[in-house]
Amino acid sequence: MLLLWSMSFVVAIFALVLAVVKFSWMFMLISAITSIPVAAYFLGANNAWQSLGFTPLFLLMLTMAFWFLEKRVIIWRDLK
């Protein structure tokens, strides 16, 4: 169980770094999906760590922002 949790965490961080470097909404979506098990673990806490459970929601919002901005850049390139 611990191996799956840690592997999910590593993949989420790796995908997040790739998403920021490549400005890719697909990698950001992968990061959001793979961070769900880690977030579920922290949602069960009874202290300040519980706020880390909302990380996938933040990543999904970033995914939508990346998707919108990428779509906007593609449309802008077509107009030139």
Coordinates of N, CA and C in Angstrom, one line a residue, residues 1-2 5 35-47 49-54 56:
M1 N 0.8 -1.2 0.0 CA 0.0 0.0 0.0 C 0.9 1.3 0.0
L2 N 1.9 1.2 0.8 CA 2.8 2.4 0.9 C 3.5 2.6 -0.4
W5 N 1.2 4.4 -2.8 CA 1.0 5.8 -2.4 C 2.2 6.6 -2.8
S35 N -2.6 12.6 -8.1 CA -2.5 13.1 -6.8 C -3.8 12.8 -5.9
I36 N -4.8 12.2 -6.5 CA -6.0 11.9 -5.7 C -5.8 11.0 -4.6
P37 N -5.0 9.9 -4.7 CA -4.8 9.0 -3.5 C -4.1 9.7 -2.4
V38 N -3.1 10.5 -2.7 CA -2.4 11.3 -1.7 C -3.3 12.3 -1.0
A39 N -4.2 12.9 -1.8 CA -5.1 13.9 -1.2 C -6.1 13.2 -0.3
A40 N -6.6 12.0 -0.7 CA -7.5 11.2 0.1 C -6.9 10.8 1.4
Y41 N -5.6 10.5 1.4 CA -4.9 10.2 2.7 C -5.0 11.4 3.6
F42 N -4.6 12.6 3.1 CA -4.6 13.8 3.9 C -5.9 14.4 4.3
L43 N -7.0 14.0 3.5 CA -8.3 14.5 3.9 C -8.8 13.8 5.2
G44 N -8.2 12.7 5.6 CA -8.6 12.0 6.8 C -7.9 12.6 8.1
A45 N -7.0 13.6 7.9 CA -6.3 14.2 9.0 C -7.2 15.1 9.8
N46 N -6.9 15.3 11.0 CA -7.7 16.3 11.8 C -6.9 17.5 12.2
N47 N -6.0 17.9 11.4 CA -5.2 19.1 11.7 C -5.0 19.9 10.4
W49 N -2.9 19.6 8.1 CA -2.6 18.8 6.9 C -3.8 18.5 6.1
Q50 N -5.0 18.6 6.6 CA -6.2 18.3 5.9 C -6.4 19.2 4.7
S51 N -5.8 20.4 4.7 CA -6.0 21.3 3.6 C -5.2 20.8 2.4
L52 N -4.2 19.9 2.5 CA -3.5 19.3 1.4 C -4.5 18.4 0.6
G53 N -5.6 18.0 1.1 CA -6.6 17.2 0.4 C -7.2 17.9 -0.7
F54 N -7.1 19.2 -0.8 CA -7.7 19.9 -1.8 C -6.8 20.2 -3.0
P56 N -5.9 18.3 -5.6 CA -6.4 17.9 -6.9 C -7.3 19.0 -7.5

